[in-house]
Amino acid sequence: MCGRYAITLAPEAMAQMFDAAPANDLPPVPNFNVCPTVQVATVRSADGVRSLAPMRWGFVPHWYKTLSDGPLLINARAETLAEKPAFRAAARARRCLIPASGYYEWTKDADGKRLPWYIQPADETALVFAAIWQDWEVDGAQLRTCAIVTTQAQGAMAKIHHRMPVILRPEDWPLWLGETGHGAARLMQPAPEGRLRWHRVASEVNSNRASGPQLIRLL
């Protein structure tokens, strides 16, 4: 799963990386504790033109009458993405990318205490998560929402958590965004061994109100 992440890339750097037109209302960066329900930077493509714009992290199916009408859908499982009523239309036609610098997962010690880990690219480049999006509207108000696609973790990563976000390489972005035809399902694989590294961080990040670069420092 992916329930918290960090982003330090400036909007200009993200726009250049994705060759995307940036919106004027992108969320502020750096943010070392991006939490569900906040606005996050996303990349989508329409007619081959990419845009970098904010969406609410927390996918809201069209049948929800309120934002809290059902579970908070921050992740979508790759294995059932094409089958779940909430996600299947988005899986076909509304796929997007979410850039990140790293993300957090938790293990537990013998006493049940939650121990946070910060997971980042081994080569210190950016992470790009596969995601899906959905417009939700009620009483004339419209909200664009998204969820991060996750898959089964493998190898050493599985010792931290059994799930992980689907992480896409630059050569995968056009296919995921629907720019180069069909077959995006084959991209929903765990990151290869050695692609990521991780270290323990202080329990301060256990609070969704915590902020600052100290959250990602080696404990």
XYZ file of N, CA, C and O in Angstrom:
876
model
N 0.842 -1.180 0.000
C 0.000 0.000 0.000
C 0.874 1.225 0.000
O 2.077 1.143 0.210
N 0.288 2.352 -0.251
C 1.010 3.622 -0.165
C 0.067 4.625 0.466
O -0.919 5.026 -0.141
N 0.352 5.001 1.714
C -0.551 5.892 2.428
C 0.041 7.218 2.801
O -0.658 8.075 3.357
N 1.322 7.417 2.518
C 1.983 8.681 2.817
C 3.231 8.785 1.941
O 3.942 7.782 1.769
N 3.530 9.951 1.411
C 4.751 10.095 0.618
C 5.309 11.501 0.729
O 4.718 12.383 1.362
N 6.479 11.698 0.122
C 7.152 12.998 0.122
C 7.384 13.439 -1.318
O 7.586 12.609 -2.207
N 7.344 14.736 -1.536
C 7.642 15.309 -2.851
C 8.456 16.576 -2.655
O 8.051 17.472 -1.908
N 9.610 16.632 -3.293
C 10.483 17.800 -3.170
C 10.736 18.479 -4.509
O 11.356 19.541 -4.555
N 10.263 17.889 -5.591
C 10.469 18.470 -6.926
C 9.670 19.753 -7.099
O 8.474 19.791 -6.800
N 10.307 20.792 -7.599
C 9.613 22.039 -7.893
C 8.685 21.848 -9.084
O 8.933 20.993 -9.944
N 7.598 22.632 -9.158
C 6.686 22.505 -10.303
C 7.391 22.622 -11.644
O 7.068 21.882 -12.593
N 8.360 23.517 -11.739
C 9.082 23.688 -13.002
C 9.845 22.417 -13.376
O 9.892 22.029 -14.541
N 10.433 21.781 -12.377
C 11.177 20.548 -12.635
C 10.234 19.418 -13.054
O 10.552 18.631 -13.951
N 9.064 19.349 -12.406
C 8.090 18.325 -12.783
C 7.574 18.566 -14.197
O 7.440 17.622 -14.990
N 7.274 19.808 -14.524
C 6.773 20.126 -15.860
C 7.799 19.745 -16.926
O 7.448 19.188 -17.975
N 9.067 20.019 -16.647
C 10.117 19.680 -17.605
C 10.296 18.171 -17.714
O 10.452 17.627 -18.816
N 10.265 17.481 -16.589
C 10.470 16.034 -16.578
C 9.413 15.319 -17.416
O 9.720 14.374 -18.149
N 8.161 15.777 -17.306
C 7.065 15.113 -18.010
C 6.706 15.788 -19.338
O 5.814 15.302 -20.032
N 7.365 16.889 -19.655
C 6.997 17.680 -20.833
C 5.507 18.013 -20.779
O 4.743 17.773 -21.719
N 5.100 18.572 -19.630
C 3.688 18.840 -19.365
C 3.467 20.310 -19.046
O 4.334 20.975 -18.470
N 2.290 20.810 -19.421
C 1.924 22.192 -19.113
C 1.461 22.264 -17.664
O 0.497 21.581 -17.288
N 2.113 23.096 -16.821
C 1.730 23.135 -15.405
C 0.547 24.055 -15.132
O 0.409 25.116 -15.736
N -0.305 23.630 -14.212
C -1.406 24.475 -13.752
C -0.862 25.530 -12.791
O 0.248 25.412 -12.271
N -1.660 26.555 -12.555
C -1.239 27.631 -11.664
C -1.512 27.334 -10.190
O -1.034 28.065 -9.317
N -2.277 26.281 -9.912
C -2.695 26.013 -8.540
C -2.134 24.699 -8.005
O -2.783 23.995 -7.229
N -0.917 24.370 -8.403
C -0.289 23.152 -7.906
C -0.011 23.274 -6.412
O 0.250 24.364 -5.901
N -0.074 22.168 -5.666
C 0.184 22.233 -4.230
C 1.624 22.642 -3.949
O 2.525 22.346 -4.740
N 1.854 23.324 -2.829
C 3.203 23.796 -2.508
C 4.171 22.650 -2.241
O 3.788 21.594 -1.734
N 5.422 22.873 -2.606
C 6.512 21.927 -2.344
C 7.685 22.701 -1.744
O 7.792 23.909 -1.954
N 8.577 22.032 -0.999
C 8.533 20.611 -0.688
C 7.464 20.271 0.346
O 7.093 21.102 1.167
N 7.015 19.030 0.286
C 6.087 18.492 1.283
C 6.595 17.102 1.661
O 6.585 16.191 0.836
N 7.071 16.962 2.884
C 7.657 15.706 3.335
C 6.638 14.776 3.985
O 7.016 13.718 4.484
N 5.367 15.167 3.946
C 4.334 14.342 4.569
C 3.013 14.535 3.821
O 2.057 15.099 4.344
N 2.978 14.051 2.591
C 1.764 14.145 1.777
C 0.787 13.076 2.266
O 1.110 11.886 2.283
N -0.394 13.520 2.669
C -1.381 12.633 3.292
C -2.626 12.511 2.418
O -2.920 13.401 1.614
N -3.375 11.442 2.568
C -4.639 11.308 1.832
C -5.578 12.480 2.076
O -5.564 13.100 3.142
N -6.383 12.771 1.081
C -7.423 13.814 1.000
C -6.865 15.190 0.645
O -7.640 16.110 0.412
N -5.524 15.349 0.562
C -4.971 16.637 0.155
C -4.835 16.666 -1.366
O -4.915 15.642 -2.043
N -4.604 17.848 -1.906
C -4.343 17.999 -3.326
C -2.905 17.579 -3.632
O -1.966 17.963 -2.925
N -2.743 16.772 -4.676
C -1.413 16.300 -5.069
C -1.188 16.587 -6.549
O -2.136 16.681 -7.334
N 0.071 16.715 -6.923
C 0.423 16.958 -8.327
C 0.289 15.669 -9.124
O 0.774 14.611 -8.706
N -0.373 15.748 -10.266
C -0.571 14.586 -11.137
C -0.321 14.982 -12.581
O -0.399 16.161 -12.946
N -0.039 13.978 -13.397
C 0.145 14.193 -14.836
C -0.856 13.331 -15.581
O -0.954 12.128 -15.333
N -1.599 13.927 -16.487
C -2.489 13.170 -17.363
C -2.303 13.669 -18.790
O -1.663 14.704 -19.019
N -2.842 12.927 -19.727
C -2.665 13.252 -21.139
C -4.014 13.246 -21.841
O -4.831 12.345 -21.630
N -4.252 14.248 -22.661
C -5.465 14.328 -23.476
C -5.059 14.707 -24.890
O -4.417 15.753 -25.097
N -5.385 13.840 -25.829
C -5.008 14.059 -27.234
C -3.505 14.264 -27.383
O -3.043 15.072 -28.209
N -2.745 13.528 -26.574
C -1.294 13.591 -26.674
C -0.651 14.778 -25.998
O 0.577 14.920 -26.035
N -1.450 15.633 -25.368
C -0.918 16.808 -24.673
C -0.990 16.552 -23.166
O -2.063 16.268 -22.632
N 0.135 16.664 -22.502
C 0.198 16.380 -21.075
C -0.026 17.634 -20.234
O 0.437 18.713 -20.592
N -0.709 17.440 -19.119
C -0.931 18.532 -18.179
C -0.498 18.093 -16.784
O -0.671 16.928 -16.404
N 0.066 19.022 -16.039
C 0.476 18.811 -14.659
C -0.485 19.624 -13.799
O -0.480 20.851 -13.846
N -1.328 18.938 -13.050
C -2.399 19.633 -12.340
C -2.723 18.911 -11.036
O -2.420 17.723 -10.874
N -3.364 19.612 -10.094
C -3.689 18.981 -8.813
C -4.943 18.111 -8.888
O -5.859 18.379 -9.663
N -4.951 17.063 -8.075
C -6.136 16.242 -7.848
C -6.178 15.894 -6.362
O -5.149 15.888 -5.690
N -7.371 15.601 -5.882
C -7.513 15.147 -4.492
C -7.090 13.691 -4.400
O -7.569 12.837 -5.142
N -6.179 13.402 -3.459
C -5.754 12.026 -3.260
C -6.813 11.312 -2.420
O -6.952 11.549 -1.232
N -7.534 10.438 -3.072
C -8.672 9.749 -2.477
C -9.759 9.669 -3.526
O -10.549 10.588 -3.699
N -9.765 8.582 -4.281
C -10.656 8.369 -5.415
C -12.108 8.300 -4.933
O -12.436 7.567 -4.000
N -12.970 9.080 -5.569
C -14.385 9.118 -5.178
C -15.235 8.579 -6.332
O -15.363 9.233 -7.365
N -15.809 7.383 -6.200
C -16.675 6.844 -7.261
C -17.849 7.774 -7.550
O -18.303 8.501 -6.660
N -18.345 7.731 -8.759
C -19.380 8.683 -9.180
C -20.668 8.514 -8.391
O -21.476 9.443 -8.305
N -20.901 7.320 -7.793
C -22.163 7.106 -7.088
C -22.134 7.590 -5.638
O -23.145 7.587 -4.981
N -20.971 8.023 -5.134
C -20.938 8.574 -3.780
C -21.761 9.859 -3.737
O -21.608 10.739 -4.589
N -22.606 9.980 -2.740
C -23.390 11.207 -2.557
C -22.609 12.262 -1.781
O -22.852 13.464 -1.933
N -21.695 11.803 -0.927
C -20.806 12.700 -0.185
C -19.406 12.106 -0.225
O -19.225 10.924 -0.566
N -18.412 12.882 0.162
C -17.041 12.390 0.151
C -16.825 11.246 1.132
O -15.904 10.445 0.975
N -17.683 11.162 2.132
C -17.547 10.118 3.142
C -18.626 9.052 3.010
O -18.966 8.364 3.962
N -19.157 8.891 1.809
C -20.248 7.952 1.571
C -19.783 6.505 1.570
O -20.597 5.582 1.570
N -18.486 6.295 1.552
C -17.916 4.955 1.531
C -16.479 5.016 1.973
O -16.011 6.052 2.453
N -15.728 3.928 1.818
C -14.328 3.918 2.252
C -13.485 4.916 1.468
O -13.779 5.239 0.314
N -12.417 5.392 2.105
C -11.473 6.297 1.456
C -10.561 5.472 0.552
O -9.768 4.651 1.035
N -10.658 5.682 -0.749
C -9.965 4.844 -1.729
C -8.680 5.541 -2.180
O -8.638 6.168 -3.234
N -7.632 5.409 -1.383
C -6.368 6.056 -1.747
C -5.516 5.147 -2.625
O -4.630 5.638 -3.338
N -5.758 3.836 -2.569
C -5.018 2.862 -3.366
C -5.996 2.003 -4.157
O -7.141 1.804 -3.745
N -5.525 1.491 -5.286
C -6.304 0.561 -6.106
C -5.409 -0.631 -6.431
O -4.307 -0.451 -6.949
N -5.858 -1.819 -6.111
C -5.048 -3.016 -6.310
C -4.943 -3.360 -7.800
O -5.952 -3.475 -8.495
N -3.718 -3.552 -8.282
C -3.497 -3.876 -9.691
C -4.211 -5.156 -10.086
O -4.736 -5.266 -11.197
N -4.252 -6.131 -9.167
C -4.804 -7.439 -9.495
C -6.298 -7.398 -9.797
O -6.807 -8.263 -10.521
N -7.009 -6.418 -9.244
C -8.465 -6.345 -9.439
C -8.904 -5.021 -10.064
O -10.095 -4.719 -10.102
N -7.951 -4.253 -10.566
C -8.245 -2.914 -11.079
C -9.297 -2.937 -12.185
O -10.187 -2.081 -12.228
N -9.198 -3.907 -13.074
C -10.104 -3.960 -14.225
C -11.462 -4.563 -13.886
O -12.360 -4.551 -14.734
N -11.623 -5.056 -12.634
C -12.864 -5.723 -12.261
C -13.708 -4.923 -11.284
O -14.943 -5.004 -11.325
N -13.085 -4.182 -10.401
C -13.819 -3.453 -9.369
C -14.699 -2.373 -9.995
O -14.224 -1.560 -10.796
N -15.987 -2.325 -9.661
C -16.865 -1.302 -10.236
C -16.359 0.121 -10.034
O -16.534 0.979 -10.904
N -15.714 0.384 -8.905
C -15.230 1.743 -8.633
C -14.114 2.150 -9.585
O -13.979 3.329 -9.910
N -13.319 1.172 -10.052
C -12.082 1.496 -10.760
C -12.045 1.097 -12.234
O -11.199 1.601 -12.976
N -12.901 0.185 -12.682
C -12.681 -0.422 -13.992
C -12.759 0.572 -15.148
O -11.972 0.472 -16.101
N -13.667 1.550 -15.091
C -13.735 2.540 -16.178
C -12.489 3.414 -16.188
O -11.933 3.713 -17.249
N -12.032 3.806 -15.009
C -10.819 4.621 -14.922
C -9.600 3.842 -15.398
O -8.702 4.405 -16.028
N -9.554 2.547 -15.101
C -8.424 1.725 -15.532
C -8.307 1.703 -17.052
O -7.206 1.636 -17.595
N -9.445 1.781 -17.735
C -9.438 1.770 -19.200
C -9.114 3.133 -19.787
O -8.384 3.215 -20.780
N -9.627 4.190 -19.189
C -9.595 5.481 -19.888
C -9.074 6.663 -19.090
O -8.875 7.730 -19.667
N -8.860 6.506 -17.787
C -8.441 7.659 -16.981
C -7.258 7.282 -16.100
O -7.366 7.123 -14.894
N -6.121 7.146 -16.745
C -4.890 6.816 -16.032
C -3.999 8.061 -15.947
O -3.959 8.862 -16.882
N -3.285 8.180 -14.844
C -2.417 9.339 -14.660
C -1.151 8.919 -13.929
O -0.985 7.754 -13.545
N -0.247 9.856 -13.729
C 1.016 9.639 -13.035
C 1.075 10.550 -11.814
O 0.563 11.668 -11.846
N 1.718 10.077 -10.754
C 1.925 10.890 -9.555
C 3.413 10.871 -9.228
O 3.959 9.812 -8.883
N 4.099 12.004 -9.333
C 5.525 12.050 -8.987
C 5.728 12.121 -7.483
O 4.927 12.706 -6.753
N 6.806 11.513 -7.024
C 7.150 11.516 -5.603
C 8.662 11.429 -5.467
O 9.360 10.984 -6.386
N 9.159 11.841 -4.319
C 10.578 11.686 -4.012
C 10.832 10.407 -3.233
O 11.918 9.835 -3.282
N 9.833 9.964 -2.489
C 9.914 8.746 -1.711
C 8.584 8.533 -1.010
O 7.707 9.399 -1.060
N 8.417 7.392 -0.364
C 7.172 7.146 0.358
C 7.468 6.400 1.660
O 8.583 5.907 1.880
N 6.464 6.347 2.518
C 6.628 5.747 3.844
C 5.849 4.431 3.947
O 4.774 4.290 3.371
N 6.433 3.512 4.708
C 5.722 2.313 5.127
C 6.066 2.049 6.584
O 7.029 2.612 7.109
N 5.286 1.174 7.216
C 5.464 0.891 8.635
C 5.574 -0.601 8.886
O 4.856 -1.402 8.283
N 6.489 -0.966 9.780
C 6.524 -2.299 10.351
C 6.156 -2.165 11.835
O 5.927 -1.057 12.318
N 6.119 -3.284 12.542
C 5.839 -3.247 13.978
C 6.906 -4.028 14.731
O 7.409 -5.055 14.244
N 7.260 -3.515 15.922
C 8.209 -4.247 16.745
C 7.472 -5.295 17.579
O 6.254 -5.491 17.433
N 8.202 -5.958 18.449
C 7.618 -7.048 19.237
C 6.490 -6.581 20.144
O 5.612 -7.362 20.521
N 6.499 -5.289 20.478
C 5.462 -4.733 21.352
C 4.305 -4.115 20.577
O 3.402 -3.529 21.159
N 4.342 -4.232 19.247
C 3.273 -3.674 18.424
C 3.446 -2.212 18.092
O 2.552 -1.609 17.496
N 4.581 -1.628 18.427
C 4.840 -0.218 18.113
C 5.106 -0.049 16.621
O 5.844 -0.831 16.027
N 4.501 0.968 16.026
C 4.658 1.213 14.589
C 6.003 1.882 14.312
O 6.327 2.921 14.888
N 6.775 1.284 13.411
C 8.110 1.774 13.076
C 8.109 2.252 11.625
O 7.931 1.447 10.704
N 8.288 3.557 11.381
C 8.232 4.070 10.011
C 9.541 3.903 9.246
O 10.629 4.002 9.818
N 9.407 3.667 7.957
C 10.533 3.551 7.019
C 10.297 4.525 5.868
O 9.162 4.723 5.435
N 11.386 5.081 5.373
C 11.315 5.938 4.183
C 11.935 5.178 3.022
O 13.078 4.695 3.103
N 11.188 5.072 1.936
C 11.585 4.282 0.770
C 11.781 5.222 -0.407
O 10.897 6.040 -0.712
N 12.912 5.115 -1.069
C 13.243 6.051 -2.141
C 14.010 5.330 -3.252
O 14.458 4.193 -3.061
N 14.180 5.981 -4.412
C 14.926 5.337 -5.496
C 16.386 5.149 -5.104
O 16.992 6.027 -4.488
N 16.949 4.023 -5.452
C 18.349 3.759 -5.146
C 19.277 4.740 -5.858
O 20.355 5.057 -5.361
N 18.845 5.246 -7.019
C 19.684 6.177 -7.779
C 19.363 7.639 -7.481
O 19.857 8.538 -8.158
N 18.501 7.881 -6.483
C 18.160 9.233 -6.022
C 17.438 10.066 -7.078
O 17.418 11.296 -7.013
N 16.832 9.416 -8.063
C 15.968 10.135 -9.003
C 14.562 10.173 -8.416
O 14.353 9.767 -7.278
N 13.598 10.650 -9.192
C 12.214 10.707 -8.705
C 11.515 9.364 -8.897
O 11.887 8.564 -9.767
N 10.511 9.119 -8.074
C 9.594 8.016 -8.284
C 8.380 8.525 -9.050
O 7.973 9.677 -8.870
N 7.811 7.690 -9.875
C 6.579 8.036 -10.582
C 5.602 6.885 -10.401
O 5.836 5.773 -10.883
N 4.516 7.155 -9.671
C 3.517 6.135 -9.375
C 2.473 6.061 -10.484
O 2.032 7.096 -11.008
N 2.054 4.852 -10.810
C 0.885 4.669 -11.670
C -0.365 5.000 -10.854
O -0.476 4.627 -9.688
N -1.292 5.718 -11.462
C -2.507 6.126 -10.748
C -3.683 6.187 -11.718
O -3.503 6.131 -12.943
N -4.875 6.288 -11.155
C -6.096 6.466 -11.936
C -6.853 7.660 -11.363
O -6.641 8.042 -10.206
N -7.738 8.245 -12.173
C -8.461 9.415 -11.690
C -9.940 9.348 -12.052
O -10.359 8.603 -12.932
N -10.709 10.178 -11.347
C -12.166 10.205 -11.501
C -12.687 11.591 -11.155
O -12.291 12.164 -10.135
N -13.544 12.142 -11.980
C -14.261 13.366 -11.633
C -15.497 13.008 -10.824
O -16.227 12.075 -11.169
N -15.708 13.741 -9.743
C -16.871 13.530 -8.886
C -17.618 14.848 -8.770
O -17.014 15.903 -8.594
N -18.913 14.796 -8.917
C -19.704 16.026 -8.915
C -20.959 15.851 -8.078
O -21.629 14.817 -8.139
N -21.263 16.855 -7.286
C -22.504 16.875 -6.510
C -22.943 18.328 -6.346
O -22.136 19.211 -6.060
N -24.223 18.586 -6.619
C -24.804 19.930 -6.489
C -24.004 20.974 -7.264
O -23.800 22.095 -6.801
N -23.513 20.578 -8.426
C -22.788 21.510 -9.276
C -21.328 21.695 -8.938
O -20.586 22.329 -9.693
N -20.880 21.147 -7.821
C -19.476 21.244 -7.441
C -18.729 20.031 -7.960
O -19.175 18.896 -7.795
N -17.586 20.264 -8.611
C -16.827 19.170 -9.207
C -15.464 19.042 -8.543
O -14.822 20.036 -8.210
N -15.046 17.798 -8.345
C -13.762 17.506 -7.714
C -13.076 16.422 -8.519
O -13.687 15.404 -8.853
N -11.831 16.633 -8.853
C -11.048 15.618 -9.567
C -10.236 14.838 -8.542
O -9.482 15.421 -7.766
N -10.380 13.514 -8.542
C -9.801 12.683 -7.499
C -8.943 11.573 -8.101
O -9.090 11.225 -9.276
N -8.062 10.986 -7.288
C -7.150 9.968 -7.816
C -6.811 8.922 -6.763
O -7.017 9.126 -5.562
N -6.278 7.799 -7.226
C -5.798 6.727 -6.360
C -4.516 6.161 -6.956
O -4.362 6.095 -8.180
N -3.602 5.751 -6.093
C -2.344 5.146 -6.511
C -2.547 3.644 -6.694
O -3.130 2.977 -5.842
N -2.055 3.121 -7.806
C -2.173 1.692 -8.084
C -1.061 0.951 -7.338
O 0.109 1.350 -7.379
N -1.422 -0.132 -6.646
C -0.442 -0.915 -5.896
C -0.412 -2.352 -6.386
O -1.360 -2.838 -7.010
N 0.697 -3.017 -6.078
C 0.873 -4.406 -6.469
C 1.556 -5.166 -5.342
O 1.954 -4.582 -4.331
N 1.711 -6.468 -5.516
C 2.353 -7.307 -4.513
C 3.843 -6.997 -4.456
O 4.515 -6.976 -5.483
N 4.364 -6.740 -3.279
C 5.799 -6.520 -3.119
C 6.538 -7.847 -3.211
O 5.991 -8.904 -2.866
N 7.784 -7.807 -3.673
C 8.587 -9.008 -3.794
C 9.971 -8.778 -3.212
O 10.404 -7.648 -3.013
N 10.674 -9.857 -2.964
C 12.051 -9.773 -2.507
C 12.182 -9.073 -1.169
O 11.325 -9.187 -0.286
N 13.262 -8.318 -1.017
C 13.552 -7.641 0.245
C 12.476 -6.636 0.609
O 12.194 -6.401 1.787
N 11.854 -6.030 -0.395
C 10.819 -5.029 -0.136
C 9.655 -5.627 0.638
O 9.022 -4.945 1.457
N 9.359 -6.886 0.419
C 8.224 -7.527 1.073
C 8.426 -7.661 2.575
O 7.458 -7.878 3.312
N 9.657 -7.501 3.051
C 9.910 -7.550 4.497
C 9.419 -6.280 5.184
O 9.182 -6.270 6.382
N 9.296 -5.199 4.414
C 8.772 -3.943 4.955
C 7.249 -3.943 4.888
O 6.561 -3.632 5.855
N 6.707 -4.274 3.717
C 5.250 -4.329 3.550
C 4.935 -5.240 2.377
O 5.713 -5.328 1.415
N 3.791 -5.929 2.438
C 3.450 -6.892 1.388
C 2.913 -6.230 0.123
O 2.775 -6.881 -0.906
N 2.606 -4.915 0.196
C 2.143 -4.183 -0.980
C 3.107 -3.032 -1.257
O 3.810 -2.556 -0.361
N 3.113 -2.574 -2.500
C 3.923 -1.416 -2.872
C 3.283 -0.719 -4.066
O 2.514 -1.338 -4.822
N 3.548 0.578 -4.246
C 2.997 1.257 -5.420
C 3.622 0.743 -6.703
O 4.783 0.302 -6.711
N 2.861 0.771 -7.780
C 3.415 0.482 -9.103
C 4.249 1.690 -9.521
O 3.733 2.809 -9.612
N 5.534 1.455 -9.754
C 6.481 2.520 -10.082
C 6.856 2.390 -11.549
O 7.338 1.334 -11.988
N 6.635 3.451 -12.308
C 6.836 3.410 -13.757
C 8.124 4.105 -14.166
O 8.498 5.150 -13.615
N 8.777 3.558 -15.160
C 9.975 4.160 -15.749
C 9.553 5.158 -16.839
O 8.444 5.069 -17.379
N 10.433 6.097 -17.204
C 10.064 7.079 -18.237
C 9.561 6.449 -19.530
O 8.620 6.966 -20.155
N 10.138 5.327 -19.912
C 9.705 4.690 -21.153
C 8.310 4.084 -21.043
O 7.684 3.752 -22.059
N 7.821 3.931 -19.806
C 6.475 3.394 -19.584
C 5.395 4.472 -19.588
O 4.206 4.153 -19.736
N 5.770 5.716 -19.374
C 4.771 6.767 -19.187
C 3.810 6.897 -20.359
O 2.589 7.007 -20.141
N 4.277 6.908 -21.629
C 3.317 7.064 -22.736
C 2.249 5.975 -22.774
O 1.078 6.266 -23.029
N 2.641 4.737 -22.503
C 1.668 3.642 -22.532
C 0.670 3.787 -21.394
O -0.542 3.627 -21.590
N 1.146 4.107 -20.183
C 0.223 4.254 -19.059
C -0.746 5.404 -19.286
O -1.928 5.330 -18.938
N -0.264 6.478 -19.884
C -1.111 7.646 -20.133
C -2.035 7.473 -21.338
O -2.828 8.366 -21.639
N -1.935 6.359 -22.033
C -2.806 6.112 -23.169
C -2.367 6.788 -24.444
O -3.161 6.922 -25.380
N -1.101 7.160 -24.511
C -0.596 7.859 -25.698
C -0.119 6.898 -26.782
O 0.026 7.311 -27.943
N 0.140 5.651 -26.416
C 0.719 4.701 -27.374
C -0.071 3.394 -27.431
O 0.504 2.313 -27.443
N -1.377 3.496 -27.427
C -2.207 2.313 -27.632
C -2.530 1.555 -26.365
O -2.546 2.111 -25.264
N -2.776 0.255 -26.520
C -3.263 -0.592 -25.433
C -2.121 -1.416 -24.835
O -1.035 -1.487 -25.385
N -2.403 -2.044 -23.713
C -1.422 -2.924 -23.083
C -0.851 -2.400 -21.790
O 0.142 -2.930 -21.288
N -1.467 -1.369 -21.201
C -0.943 -0.783 -19.968
C -0.946 -1.765 -18.808
O -0.173 -1.617 -17.859
N -1.801 -2.798 -18.859
C -1.882 -3.757 -17.751
C -0.553 -4.447 -17.499
O -0.240 -4.806 -16.359
N 0.256 -4.611 -18.517
C 1.534 -5.309 -18.331
C 2.532 -4.501 -17.516
O 3.559 -5.027 -17.070
N 2.250 -3.205 -17.327
C 3.155 -2.349 -16.559
C 2.960 -2.496 -15.054
O 3.791 -2.018 -14.283
N 1.888 -3.149 -14.640
C 1.549 -3.190 -13.214
C 2.314 -4.304 -12.510
O 1.758 -5.306 -12.070
N 3.622 -4.122 -12.419
C 4.515 -5.102 -11.825
C 5.302 -4.452 -10.678
O 5.481 -3.240 -10.647
N 5.784 -5.258 -9.723
C 6.622 -4.684 -8.666
C 7.944 -4.183 -9.220
O 8.429 -4.669 -10.249
N 8.517 -3.209 -8.560
C 9.816 -2.686 -8.978
C 10.871 -3.783 -8.859
O 10.841 -4.584 -7.916
N 11.798 -3.851 -9.804
C 12.823 -4.901 -9.740
C 13.724 -4.730 -8.520
O 13.885 -3.627 -7.998
N 14.284 -5.821 -8.075
C 15.198 -5.811 -6.929
C 16.334 -4.822 -7.188
O 16.907 -4.772 -8.284
N 16.645 -4.015 -6.210
C 17.718 -3.034 -6.329
C 17.264 -1.670 -6.796
O 18.048 -0.715 -6.775
N 16.005 -1.546 -7.213
C 15.505 -0.251 -7.694
C 15.276 0.723 -6.531
O 15.394 1.937 -6.709
N 14.955 0.188 -5.358
C 14.630 1.018 -4.205
C 15.591 0.748 -3.052
O 16.183 -0.319 -2.952
N 15.719 1.740 -2.179
C 16.429 1.550 -0.912
C 15.591 2.194 0.184
O 14.729 3.031 -0.095
N 15.849 1.827 1.435
C 15.009 2.336 2.518
C 15.801 2.421 3.811
O 16.817 1.748 3.986
N 15.309 3.267 4.704
C 15.929 3.409 6.012
C 14.866 3.799 7.031
O 13.830 4.349 6.679
N 15.162 3.486 8.279
C 14.252 3.852 9.357
C 14.285 5.346 9.599
O 15.340 5.990 9.511
N 13.116 5.908 9.910
C 13.002 7.318 10.254
C 12.282 7.443 11.595
O 11.708 6.489 12.105
N 12.325 8.636 12.156
C 11.754 8.866 13.480
C 10.239 8.723 13.464
O 9.578 8.945 12.437
N 9.688 8.372 14.611
C 8.251 8.149 14.730
C 7.438 9.429 14.604
O 6.208 9.380 14.590
N 8.095 10.569 14.464
C 7.381 11.834 14.281
C 6.431 11.763 13.094
O 5.338 12.337 13.115
N 6.830 11.045 12.048
C 6.008 10.964 10.838
C 4.743 10.132 11.057
O 3.851 10.122 10.199
N 4.624 9.471 12.189
C 3.386 8.747 12.476
C 2.192 9.689 12.558
O 1.046 9.272 12.390
N 2.453 10.965 12.804
C 1.389 11.973 12.835
C 1.233 12.601 11.458
O 2.220 13.013 10.838
N -0.003 12.703 10.992
C -0.220 13.336 9.689
C -0.072 14.855 9.753
O -0.148 15.527 8.726
N 0.157 15.385 10.942
C 0.381 16.832 11.088
C 1.862 17.196 11.080
O 2.208 18.377 11.045
N 2.732 16.198 11.117
C 4.171 16.458 11.132
C 4.629 17.002 9.786
O 4.045 16.689 8.744
N 5.686 17.804 9.801
C 6.206 18.363 8.557
C 7.695 18.647 8.711
O 8.225 18.675 9.828
N 8.361 18.858 7.582
C 9.761 19.232 7.596
C 10.690 18.140 7.107
O 10.352 16.944 7.128
N 11.881 18.514 6.654
C 12.828 17.556 6.070
C 13.364 16.532 7.059
O 13.875 15.484 6.653
N 13.242 16.799 8.363
C 13.731 15.836 9.350
C 12.947 14.523 9.299
O 13.409 13.488 9.773
N 11.762 14.554 8.672
C 10.925 13.343 8.618
C 11.582 12.237 7.809
O 11.311 11.051 8.057
N 12.432 12.584 6.851
C 13.021 11.559 5.992
C 14.463 11.222 6.377
O 15.096 10.400 5.724
N 14.960 11.853 7.424
C 16.360 11.605 7.805
C 16.531 10.244 8.443
O 15.652 9.765 9.160
N 17.703 9.655 8.190
C 18.047 8.353 8.759
C 18.007 8.428 10.276
O 18.581 9.335 10.886
N 17.332 7.480 10.872
C 17.224 7.446 12.336
C 18.522 6.958 12.948
O 19.081 5.968 12.498
